[in-house]
Short mmCIF file of C-alpha atoms and ligand atoms in Angstrom, two decimals:
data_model
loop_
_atom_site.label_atom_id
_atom_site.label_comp_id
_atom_site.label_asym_id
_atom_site.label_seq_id
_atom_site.Cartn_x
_atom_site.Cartn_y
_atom_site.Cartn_z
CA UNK A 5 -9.10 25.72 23.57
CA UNK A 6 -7.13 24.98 26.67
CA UNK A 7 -4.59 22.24 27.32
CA UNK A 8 -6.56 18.85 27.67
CA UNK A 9 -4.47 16.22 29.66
CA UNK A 10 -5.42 12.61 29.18
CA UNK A 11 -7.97 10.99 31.37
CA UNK A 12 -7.73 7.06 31.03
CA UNK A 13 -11.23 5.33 30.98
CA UNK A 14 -11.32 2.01 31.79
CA UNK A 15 -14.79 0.83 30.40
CA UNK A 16 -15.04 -2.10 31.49
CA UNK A 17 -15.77 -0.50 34.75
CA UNK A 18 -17.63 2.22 33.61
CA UNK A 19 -19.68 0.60 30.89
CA UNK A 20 -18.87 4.06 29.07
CA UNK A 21 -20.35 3.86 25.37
CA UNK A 22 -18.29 5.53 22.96
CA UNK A 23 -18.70 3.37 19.51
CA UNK A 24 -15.89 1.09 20.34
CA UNK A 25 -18.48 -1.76 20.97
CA UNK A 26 -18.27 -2.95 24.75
CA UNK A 27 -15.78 -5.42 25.88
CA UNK A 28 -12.18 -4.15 26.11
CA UNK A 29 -9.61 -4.72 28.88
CA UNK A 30 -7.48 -2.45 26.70
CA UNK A 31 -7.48 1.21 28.17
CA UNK A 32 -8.71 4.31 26.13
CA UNK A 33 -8.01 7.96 26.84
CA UNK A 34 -9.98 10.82 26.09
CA UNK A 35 -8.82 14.08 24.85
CA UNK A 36 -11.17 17.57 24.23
CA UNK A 37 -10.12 20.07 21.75
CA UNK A 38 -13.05 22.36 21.53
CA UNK A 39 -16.12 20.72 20.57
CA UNK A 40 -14.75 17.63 19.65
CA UNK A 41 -13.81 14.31 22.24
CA UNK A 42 -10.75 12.22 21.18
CA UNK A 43 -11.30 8.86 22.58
CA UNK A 44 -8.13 6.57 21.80
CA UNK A 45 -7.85 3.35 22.34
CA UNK A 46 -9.05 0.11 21.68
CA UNK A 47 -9.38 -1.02 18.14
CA UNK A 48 -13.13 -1.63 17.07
CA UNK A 49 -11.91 -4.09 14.26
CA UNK A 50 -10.16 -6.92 15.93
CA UNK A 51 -8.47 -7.81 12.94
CA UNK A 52 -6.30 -5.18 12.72
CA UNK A 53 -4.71 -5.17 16.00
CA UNK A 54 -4.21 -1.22 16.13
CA UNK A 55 -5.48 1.49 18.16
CA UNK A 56 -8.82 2.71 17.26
CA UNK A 57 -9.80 6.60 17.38
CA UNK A 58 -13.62 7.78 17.46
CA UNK A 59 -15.09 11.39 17.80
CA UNK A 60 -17.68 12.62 19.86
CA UNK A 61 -18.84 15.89 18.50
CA UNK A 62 -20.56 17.67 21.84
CA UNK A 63 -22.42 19.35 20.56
CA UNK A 64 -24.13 17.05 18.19
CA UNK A 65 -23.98 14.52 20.88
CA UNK A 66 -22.87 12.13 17.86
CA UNK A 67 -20.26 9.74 17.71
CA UNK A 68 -17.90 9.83 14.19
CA UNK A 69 -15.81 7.33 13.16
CA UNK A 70 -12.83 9.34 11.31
CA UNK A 71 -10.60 8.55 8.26
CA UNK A 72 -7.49 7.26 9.95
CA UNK A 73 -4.23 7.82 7.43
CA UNK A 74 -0.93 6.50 8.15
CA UNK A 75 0.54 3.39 9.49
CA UNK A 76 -1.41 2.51 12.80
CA UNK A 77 0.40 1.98 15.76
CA UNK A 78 -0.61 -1.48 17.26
CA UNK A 79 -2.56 -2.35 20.61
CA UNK A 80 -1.37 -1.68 23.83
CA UNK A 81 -2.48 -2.34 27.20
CA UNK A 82 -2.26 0.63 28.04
CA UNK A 83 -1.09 4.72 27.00
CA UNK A 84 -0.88 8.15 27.64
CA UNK A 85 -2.42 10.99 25.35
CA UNK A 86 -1.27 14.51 25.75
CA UNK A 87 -2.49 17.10 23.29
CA UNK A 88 0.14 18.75 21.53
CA UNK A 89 -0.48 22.31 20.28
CA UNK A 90 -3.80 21.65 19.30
CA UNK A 91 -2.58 19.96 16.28
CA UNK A 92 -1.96 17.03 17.44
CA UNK A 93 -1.90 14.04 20.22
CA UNK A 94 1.37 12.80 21.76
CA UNK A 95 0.63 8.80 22.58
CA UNK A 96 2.97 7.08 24.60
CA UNK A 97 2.50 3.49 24.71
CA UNK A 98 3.55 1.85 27.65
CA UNK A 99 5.24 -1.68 27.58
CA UNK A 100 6.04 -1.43 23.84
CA UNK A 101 9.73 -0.98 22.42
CA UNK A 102 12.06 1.39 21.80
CA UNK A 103 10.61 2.04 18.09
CA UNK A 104 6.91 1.65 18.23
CA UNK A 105 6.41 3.57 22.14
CA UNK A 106 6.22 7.46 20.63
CA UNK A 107 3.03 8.14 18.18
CA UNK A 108 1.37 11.58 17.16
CA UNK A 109 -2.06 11.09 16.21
CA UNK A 110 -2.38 14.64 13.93
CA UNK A 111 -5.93 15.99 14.07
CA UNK A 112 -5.44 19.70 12.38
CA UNK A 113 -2.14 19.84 11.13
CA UNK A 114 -1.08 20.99 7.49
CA UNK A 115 -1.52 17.73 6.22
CA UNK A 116 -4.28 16.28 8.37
CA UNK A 117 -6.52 19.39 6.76
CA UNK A 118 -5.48 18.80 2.69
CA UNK A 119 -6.55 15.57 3.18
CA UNK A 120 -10.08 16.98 5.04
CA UNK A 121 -10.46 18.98 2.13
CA UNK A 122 -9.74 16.31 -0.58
CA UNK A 123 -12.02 13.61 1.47
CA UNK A 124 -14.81 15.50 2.35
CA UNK A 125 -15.13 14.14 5.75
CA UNK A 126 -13.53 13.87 9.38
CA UNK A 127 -9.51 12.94 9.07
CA UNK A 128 -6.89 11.66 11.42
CA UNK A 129 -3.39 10.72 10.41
CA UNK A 130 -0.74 8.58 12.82
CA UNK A 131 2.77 9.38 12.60
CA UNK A 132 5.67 7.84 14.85
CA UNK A 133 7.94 9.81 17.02
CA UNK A 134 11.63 8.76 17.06
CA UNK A 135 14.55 10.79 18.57
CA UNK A 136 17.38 12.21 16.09
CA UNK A 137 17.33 14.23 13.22
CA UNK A 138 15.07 13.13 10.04
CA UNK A 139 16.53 14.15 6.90
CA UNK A 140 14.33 14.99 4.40
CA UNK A 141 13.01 12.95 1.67
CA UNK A 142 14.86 13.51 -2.03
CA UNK A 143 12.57 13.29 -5.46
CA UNK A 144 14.22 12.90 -8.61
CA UNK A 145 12.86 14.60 -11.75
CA UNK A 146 13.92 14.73 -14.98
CA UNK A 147 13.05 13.57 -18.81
CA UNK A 148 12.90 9.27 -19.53
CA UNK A 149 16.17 8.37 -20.46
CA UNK A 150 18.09 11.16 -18.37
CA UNK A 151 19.33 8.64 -16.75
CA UNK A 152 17.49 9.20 -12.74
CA UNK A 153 16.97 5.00 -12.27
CA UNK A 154 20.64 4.86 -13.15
CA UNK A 155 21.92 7.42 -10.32
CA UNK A 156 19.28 6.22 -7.75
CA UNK A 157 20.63 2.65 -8.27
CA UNK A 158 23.94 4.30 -7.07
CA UNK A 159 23.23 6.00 -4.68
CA UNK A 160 21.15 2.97 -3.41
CA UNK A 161 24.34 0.78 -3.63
CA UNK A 162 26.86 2.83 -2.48
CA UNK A 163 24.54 3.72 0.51
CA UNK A 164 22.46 1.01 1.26
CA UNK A 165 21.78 1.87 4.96
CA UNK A 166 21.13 5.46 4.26
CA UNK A 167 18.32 5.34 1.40
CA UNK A 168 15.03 3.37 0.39
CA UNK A 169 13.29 3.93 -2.74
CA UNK A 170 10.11 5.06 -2.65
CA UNK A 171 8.06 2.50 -4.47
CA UNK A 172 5.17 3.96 -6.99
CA UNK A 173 2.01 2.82 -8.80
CA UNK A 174 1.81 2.70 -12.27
CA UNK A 175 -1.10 1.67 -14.71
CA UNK A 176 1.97 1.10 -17.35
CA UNK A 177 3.12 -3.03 -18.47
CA UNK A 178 6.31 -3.80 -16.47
CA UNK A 179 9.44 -3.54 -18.64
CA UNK A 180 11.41 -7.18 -18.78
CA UNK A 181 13.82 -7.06 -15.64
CA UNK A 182 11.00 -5.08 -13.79
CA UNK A 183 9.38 -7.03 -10.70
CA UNK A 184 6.30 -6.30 -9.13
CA UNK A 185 6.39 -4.10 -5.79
CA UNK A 186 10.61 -3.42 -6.51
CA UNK A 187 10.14 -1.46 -9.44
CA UNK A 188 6.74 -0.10 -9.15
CA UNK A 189 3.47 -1.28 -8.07
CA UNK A 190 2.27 -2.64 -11.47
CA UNK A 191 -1.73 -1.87 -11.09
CA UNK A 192 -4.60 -1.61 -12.90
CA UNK A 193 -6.13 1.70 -13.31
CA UNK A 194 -9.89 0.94 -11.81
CA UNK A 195 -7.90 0.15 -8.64
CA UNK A 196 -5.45 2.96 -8.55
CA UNK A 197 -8.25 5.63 -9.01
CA UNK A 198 -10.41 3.84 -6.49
CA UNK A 199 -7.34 4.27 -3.93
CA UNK A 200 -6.86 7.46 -5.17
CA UNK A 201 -10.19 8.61 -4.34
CA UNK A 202 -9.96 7.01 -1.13
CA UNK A 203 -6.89 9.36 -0.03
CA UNK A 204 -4.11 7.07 -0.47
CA UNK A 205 -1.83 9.16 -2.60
CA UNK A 206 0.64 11.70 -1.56
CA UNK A 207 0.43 12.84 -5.50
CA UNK A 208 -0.46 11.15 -9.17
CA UNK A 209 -0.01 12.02 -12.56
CA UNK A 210 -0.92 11.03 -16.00
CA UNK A 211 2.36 10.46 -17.38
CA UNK A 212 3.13 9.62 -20.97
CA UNK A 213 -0.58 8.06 -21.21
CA UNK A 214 -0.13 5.75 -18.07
CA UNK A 215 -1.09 6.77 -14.46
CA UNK A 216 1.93 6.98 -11.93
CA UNK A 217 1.77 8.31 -8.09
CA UNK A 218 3.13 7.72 -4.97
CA UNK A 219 1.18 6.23 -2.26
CA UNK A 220 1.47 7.84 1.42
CA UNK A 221 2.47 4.21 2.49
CA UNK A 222 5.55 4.20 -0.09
CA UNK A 223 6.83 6.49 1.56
CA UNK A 224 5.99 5.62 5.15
CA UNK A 225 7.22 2.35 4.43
CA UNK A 226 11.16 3.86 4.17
CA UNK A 227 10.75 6.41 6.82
CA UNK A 228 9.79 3.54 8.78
CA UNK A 229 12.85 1.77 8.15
CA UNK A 230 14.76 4.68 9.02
CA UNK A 231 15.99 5.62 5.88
CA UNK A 232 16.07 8.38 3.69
CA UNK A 233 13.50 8.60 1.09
CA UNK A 234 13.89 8.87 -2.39
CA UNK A 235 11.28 9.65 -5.27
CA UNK A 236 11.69 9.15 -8.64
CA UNK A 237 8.67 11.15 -10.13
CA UNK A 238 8.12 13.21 -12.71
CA UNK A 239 7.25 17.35 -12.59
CA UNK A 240 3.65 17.14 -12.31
CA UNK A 241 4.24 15.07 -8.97
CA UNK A 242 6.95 16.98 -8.18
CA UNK A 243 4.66 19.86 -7.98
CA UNK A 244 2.50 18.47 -6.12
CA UNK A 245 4.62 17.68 -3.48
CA UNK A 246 6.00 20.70 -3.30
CA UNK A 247 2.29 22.40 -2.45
CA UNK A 248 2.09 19.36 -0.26
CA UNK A 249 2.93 19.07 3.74
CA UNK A 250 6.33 16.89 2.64
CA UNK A 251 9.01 18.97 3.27
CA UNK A 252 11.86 17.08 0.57
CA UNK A 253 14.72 18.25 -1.29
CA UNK A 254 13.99 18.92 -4.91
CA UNK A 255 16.67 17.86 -7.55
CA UNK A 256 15.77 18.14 -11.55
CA UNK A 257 18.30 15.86 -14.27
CA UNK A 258 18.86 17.51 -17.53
CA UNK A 259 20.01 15.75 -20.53
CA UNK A 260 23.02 17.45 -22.25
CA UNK A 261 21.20 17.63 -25.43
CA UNK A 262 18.28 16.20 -26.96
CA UNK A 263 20.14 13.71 -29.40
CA UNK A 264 21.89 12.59 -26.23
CA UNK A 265 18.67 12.06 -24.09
CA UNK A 266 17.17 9.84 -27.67
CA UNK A 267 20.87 8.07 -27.92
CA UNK A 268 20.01 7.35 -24.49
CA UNK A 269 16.44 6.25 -24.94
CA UNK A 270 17.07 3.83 -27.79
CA UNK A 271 19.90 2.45 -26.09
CA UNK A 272 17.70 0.98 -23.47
CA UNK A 273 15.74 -0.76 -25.84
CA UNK A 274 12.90 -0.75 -23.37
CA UNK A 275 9.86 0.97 -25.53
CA UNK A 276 8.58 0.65 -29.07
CA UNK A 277 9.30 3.41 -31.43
CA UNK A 278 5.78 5.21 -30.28
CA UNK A 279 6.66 5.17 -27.24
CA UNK A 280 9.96 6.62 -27.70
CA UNK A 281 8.56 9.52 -30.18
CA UNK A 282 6.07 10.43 -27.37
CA UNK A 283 8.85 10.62 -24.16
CA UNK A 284 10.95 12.73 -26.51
CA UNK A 285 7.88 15.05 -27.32
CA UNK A 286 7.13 15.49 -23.45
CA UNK A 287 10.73 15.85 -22.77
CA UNK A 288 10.89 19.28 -23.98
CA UNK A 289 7.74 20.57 -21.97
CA UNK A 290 9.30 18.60 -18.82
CA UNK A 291 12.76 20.08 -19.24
CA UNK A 292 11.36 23.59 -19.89
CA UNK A 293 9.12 23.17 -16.80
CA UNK A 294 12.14 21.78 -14.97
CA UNK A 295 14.71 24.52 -15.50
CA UNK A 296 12.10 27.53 -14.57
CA UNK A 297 9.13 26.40 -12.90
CA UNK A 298 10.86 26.88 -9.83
CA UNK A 299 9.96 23.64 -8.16
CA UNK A 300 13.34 22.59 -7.76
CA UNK A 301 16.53 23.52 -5.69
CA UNK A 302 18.74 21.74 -7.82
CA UNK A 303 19.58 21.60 -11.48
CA UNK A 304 22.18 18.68 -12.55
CA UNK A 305 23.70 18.20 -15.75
CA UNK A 306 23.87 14.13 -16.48
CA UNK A 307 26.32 14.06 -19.00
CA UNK A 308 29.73 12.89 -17.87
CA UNK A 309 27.69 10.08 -15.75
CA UNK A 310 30.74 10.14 -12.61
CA UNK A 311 30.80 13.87 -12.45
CA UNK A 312 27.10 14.14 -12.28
CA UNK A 313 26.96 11.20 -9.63
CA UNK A 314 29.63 13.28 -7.43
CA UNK A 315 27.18 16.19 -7.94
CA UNK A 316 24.43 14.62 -6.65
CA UNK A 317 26.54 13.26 -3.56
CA UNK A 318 27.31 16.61 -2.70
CA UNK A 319 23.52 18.37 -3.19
CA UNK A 320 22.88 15.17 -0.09
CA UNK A 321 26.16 16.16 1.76
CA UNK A 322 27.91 13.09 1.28
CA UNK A 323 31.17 13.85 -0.76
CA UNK A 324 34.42 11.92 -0.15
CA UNK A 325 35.62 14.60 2.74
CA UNK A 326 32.85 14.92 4.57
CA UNK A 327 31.99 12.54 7.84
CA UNK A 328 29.32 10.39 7.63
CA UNK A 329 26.84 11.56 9.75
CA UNK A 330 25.29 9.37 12.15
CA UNK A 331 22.17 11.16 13.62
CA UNK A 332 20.09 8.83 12.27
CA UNK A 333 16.44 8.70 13.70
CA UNK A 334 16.46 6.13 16.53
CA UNK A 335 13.81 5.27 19.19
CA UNK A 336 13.54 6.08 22.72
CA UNK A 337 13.94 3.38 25.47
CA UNK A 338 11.02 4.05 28.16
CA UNK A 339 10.29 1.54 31.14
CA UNK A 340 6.78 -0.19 31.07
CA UNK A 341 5.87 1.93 34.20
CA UNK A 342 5.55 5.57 33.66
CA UNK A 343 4.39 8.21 34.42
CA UNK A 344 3.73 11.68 31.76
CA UNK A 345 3.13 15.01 32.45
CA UNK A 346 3.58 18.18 29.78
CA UNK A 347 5.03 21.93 30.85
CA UNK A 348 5.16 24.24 28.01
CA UNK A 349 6.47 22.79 24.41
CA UNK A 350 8.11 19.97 27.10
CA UNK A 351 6.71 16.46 27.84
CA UNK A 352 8.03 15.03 30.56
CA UNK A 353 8.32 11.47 31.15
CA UNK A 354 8.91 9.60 34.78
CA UNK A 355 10.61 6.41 34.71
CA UNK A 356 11.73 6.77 38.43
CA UNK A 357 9.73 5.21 41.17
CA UNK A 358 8.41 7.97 42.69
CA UNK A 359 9.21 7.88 46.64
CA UNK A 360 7.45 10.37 48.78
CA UNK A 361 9.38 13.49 49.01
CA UNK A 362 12.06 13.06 46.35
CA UNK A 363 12.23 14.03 42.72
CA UNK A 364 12.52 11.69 39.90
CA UNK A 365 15.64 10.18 39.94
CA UNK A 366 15.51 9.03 35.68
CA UNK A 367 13.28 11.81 33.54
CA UNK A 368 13.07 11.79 29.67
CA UNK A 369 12.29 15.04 28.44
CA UNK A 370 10.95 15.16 24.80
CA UNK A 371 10.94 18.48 22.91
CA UNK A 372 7.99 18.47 21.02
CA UNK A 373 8.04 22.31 19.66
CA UNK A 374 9.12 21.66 16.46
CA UNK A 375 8.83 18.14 15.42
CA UNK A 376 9.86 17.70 12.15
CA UNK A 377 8.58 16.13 9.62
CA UNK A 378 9.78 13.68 6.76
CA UNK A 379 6.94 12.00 5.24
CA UNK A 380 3.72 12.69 5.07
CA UNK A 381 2.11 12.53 8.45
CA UNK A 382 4.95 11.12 9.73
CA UNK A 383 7.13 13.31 12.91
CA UNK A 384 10.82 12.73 13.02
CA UNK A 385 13.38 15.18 14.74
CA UNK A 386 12.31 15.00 18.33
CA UNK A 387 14.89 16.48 21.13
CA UNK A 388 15.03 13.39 23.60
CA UNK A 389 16.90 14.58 26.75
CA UNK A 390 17.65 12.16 29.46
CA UNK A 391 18.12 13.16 33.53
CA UNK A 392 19.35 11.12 35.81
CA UNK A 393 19.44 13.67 38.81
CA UNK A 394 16.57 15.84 38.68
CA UNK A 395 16.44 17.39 42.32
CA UNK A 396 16.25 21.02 41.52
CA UNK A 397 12.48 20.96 39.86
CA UNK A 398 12.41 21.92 36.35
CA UNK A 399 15.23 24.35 36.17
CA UNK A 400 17.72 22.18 34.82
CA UNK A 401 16.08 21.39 31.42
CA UNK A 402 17.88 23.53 29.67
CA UNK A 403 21.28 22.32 30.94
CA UNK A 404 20.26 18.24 30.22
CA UNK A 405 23.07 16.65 27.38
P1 ADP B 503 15.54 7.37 -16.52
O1 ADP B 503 15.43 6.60 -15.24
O2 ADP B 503 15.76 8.83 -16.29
O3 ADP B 503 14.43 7.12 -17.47
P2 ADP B 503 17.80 5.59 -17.03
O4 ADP B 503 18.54 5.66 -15.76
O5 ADP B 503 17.01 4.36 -17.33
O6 ADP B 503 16.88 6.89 -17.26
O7 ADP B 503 18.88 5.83 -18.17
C1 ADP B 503 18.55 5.69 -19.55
C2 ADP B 503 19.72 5.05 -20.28
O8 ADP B 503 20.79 5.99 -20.33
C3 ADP B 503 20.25 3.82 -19.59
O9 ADP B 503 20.55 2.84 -20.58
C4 ADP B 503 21.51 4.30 -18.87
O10 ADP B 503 22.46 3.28 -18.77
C5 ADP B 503 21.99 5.41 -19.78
N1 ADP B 503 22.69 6.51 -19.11
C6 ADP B 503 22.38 7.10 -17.92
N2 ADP B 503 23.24 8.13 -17.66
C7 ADP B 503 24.09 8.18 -18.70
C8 ADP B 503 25.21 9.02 -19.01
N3 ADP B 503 25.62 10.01 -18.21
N4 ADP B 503 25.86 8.80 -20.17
C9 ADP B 503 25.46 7.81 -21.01
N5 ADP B 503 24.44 6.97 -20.77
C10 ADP B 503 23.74 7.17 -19.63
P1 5GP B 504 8.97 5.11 -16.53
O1 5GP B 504 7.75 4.61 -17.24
O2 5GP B 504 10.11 5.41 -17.46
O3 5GP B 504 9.37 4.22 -15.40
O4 5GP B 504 8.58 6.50 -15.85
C1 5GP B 504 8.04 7.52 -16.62
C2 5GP B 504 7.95 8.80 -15.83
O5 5GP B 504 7.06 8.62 -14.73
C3 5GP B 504 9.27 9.25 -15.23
O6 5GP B 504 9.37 10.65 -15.49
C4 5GP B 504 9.13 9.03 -13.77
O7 5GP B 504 9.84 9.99 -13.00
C5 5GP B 504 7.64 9.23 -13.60
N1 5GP B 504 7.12 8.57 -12.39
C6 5GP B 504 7.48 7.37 -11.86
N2 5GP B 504 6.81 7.16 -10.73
C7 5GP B 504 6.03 8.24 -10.52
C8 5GP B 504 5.10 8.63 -9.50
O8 5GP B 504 4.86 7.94 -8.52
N3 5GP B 504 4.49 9.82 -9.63
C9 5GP B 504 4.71 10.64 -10.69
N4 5GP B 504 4.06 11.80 -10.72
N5 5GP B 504 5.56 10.31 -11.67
C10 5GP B 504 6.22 9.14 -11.58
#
């Protein structure tokens, strides 16, 4: 399977048939990986507004319409496609901004193939591309009552910039103070399997009687927003995340004792006495499972509530003496006209009118070797060089700032 540049097909002038429908004035590109054709473009549901993707398997001569996961970039007039180490297709979107021009439409990597597996069927994901360095998601375990809602909140106010909650399902009533799509999707359990079946979930559990899980879009949602993820879940999800593509740092909350962690759960007043029996019957298993399952990187001790909050800070690198750092994903400014080309684990992108004879004079080099990723799907950490002088061929790239 050999590089497969991009070939734009315009078919409106080719009246090319490729299960898109027919009208279009929206260019599509093409990319072969083996057997399979790639054709990207044009949406065939014109509510949606997003790129479309189809397969033509050659040697079936048959056109399949794939599973497509993640959020969906939206319609542009026009793109580039550039297979990435057969895993996946670089799209640049031309005349879109700084934040929505870099996609990755993943066709065999880690993730893309659990979810083949799980489905049954063919499976695409979408993931954006922004420059900087994505830190990695954080999921919170630990007994009800420990106390995790109560350092998240924290966290979450002392660093509102830096962190978004992960928002989960849950089959269970809403407490009082609990609102709809803040605290949890509050849903009912014929339509969380159904979307479970249908491959929305990153992971689910039966927790305490009542189903919980994490939808892929929870967490897309914060990457999205450039912040840093947080999951409150308990071990079971935990677990599955960690045999799961997300690559997330894994922190378990102990009680100091059990009478504390009841003290703690009656204090709350939020569940009957059942209720309360049954959390503090799981909470042994969970702590057990917690302490040596190893799951987790980090056990913390909640019982001086300050001390274990500076604990936490420093597990994310963010204690009092340490700067504040500000890499940040961010997106990548690219003219409506230009022009892409790929050399090695390199794609290089030429804003510069091109005059006969002369180089580039404005080049944005994007490292795509080891993209990194934050939530499901999703690509973050992209090198992003810029050259303004690019005389010498290709040479320089390793020199660029
Ligand atoms: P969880 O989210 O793990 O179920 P919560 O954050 O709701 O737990 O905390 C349960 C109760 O314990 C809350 O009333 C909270 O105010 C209290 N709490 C949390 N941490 C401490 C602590 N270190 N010492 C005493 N009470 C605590
Ligand atoms: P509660 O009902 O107290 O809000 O949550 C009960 C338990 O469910 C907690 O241990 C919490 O971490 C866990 N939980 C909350 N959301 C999720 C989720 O999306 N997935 C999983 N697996 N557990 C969750």
């Amino acid at each position: 399977m050999g590089e497969a540049p991009a070939c734009l097909v315009d078919d409106l002038q080719n009246g090319f048939s490729n299960g898109f429908g027919s009208k279009s004035k929206h260019l599509e590109s093409s990319v072969v990986i083996g057997d399979k054709e790639y054709i990207i473009g044009r949406t065939d549901n014109e509510s949606t507004l997003s790129i479309g993707v189809k397969i033509f398997v050659r040697s079936k001569g048959q056109w399949v319409t794939p599973i497509v996961l993640g959020a969906k970039p939206k319609l542009s007039k026009d793109h580039s496609a550039v297979l990435v180490k057969e895993d996946r297709i670089l799209v640049i979107k031309k005349g879109s901004t700084s934040d929505d021009c870099i996609w990755f439409l993943e066709i065999d990597t880690g993730y893309v193939r659990e979810q083949k597996k799980i489905l049954g069927t063919e499976v695409v994901a979408w993931s954006k591309g922004v420059r900087g360095n994505a830190e990695k998601p954080v999921v919170i375990s630990g007994p009800s009552g420990v106390g995790k809602g109560t350092l998240i909140a924290m966290l979450m106010k002392e660093f509102p910039t830096m962190f978004g909650f992960s928002v989960s399902h849950t089959t269970r009533a809403p407490r009082g103070m609990e609102k709809d799509g803040i605290h949890y999707h509050f849903t009912e359990r014929s339509v969380m399997e159904a979307e479970i079946k249908d491959g929305k979930f990153l992971e689910f559990a039966s927790v305490h009687g009542n189903l919980y899980g994490t939808s892929i879009e929870a967490v897309e949602v914060v990457a999205d927003s450039g912040k840093r993820c947080i999951l409150d879940i308990d071990v079971q999800g935990a677990r599955s995340v960690r045999a799961s593509s997300l690559e997330a740092v894994f922190i378990f909350v102990c009680p100091p004792s059990m009478n504390e962690l009841e003290k703690r759960l009656r204090a709350r007043g939020t569940e009957t006495e059942e209720q309360i029996l049954k959390r503090l019957r799981n909470a042994e298993a969970e702590i057990e499972q917690g302490k040596s399952s190893g799951i987790f990187d980090h056990i913390l001790y909640n019982d001086n509530l300050e001390d274990c909050y500076e604990n936490l800070k420093k597990i994310l690198g963010l204690d009092r003496n340490m700067p504040v750092d500000d890499s940040s994903p961010k997106g990548i400014d690219l003219p409506e006209e230009h022009s892409v080309s790929k050399l090695d684990n390199k794609i290089l992108i030429n804003c510069g009118t091109s005059e006969l004879g002369k180089a580039s004079k404005n080049l944005i080099v994007l490292d795509v070797s080891s993209p990194s990723g934050g939530a499901p799907g999703r690509t973050r950490g992209l090198k992003v060089y810029s050259v303004d002088s690019f005389s010498d061929g290709l040479n320089g790239i390793d020199s660029l700032s």
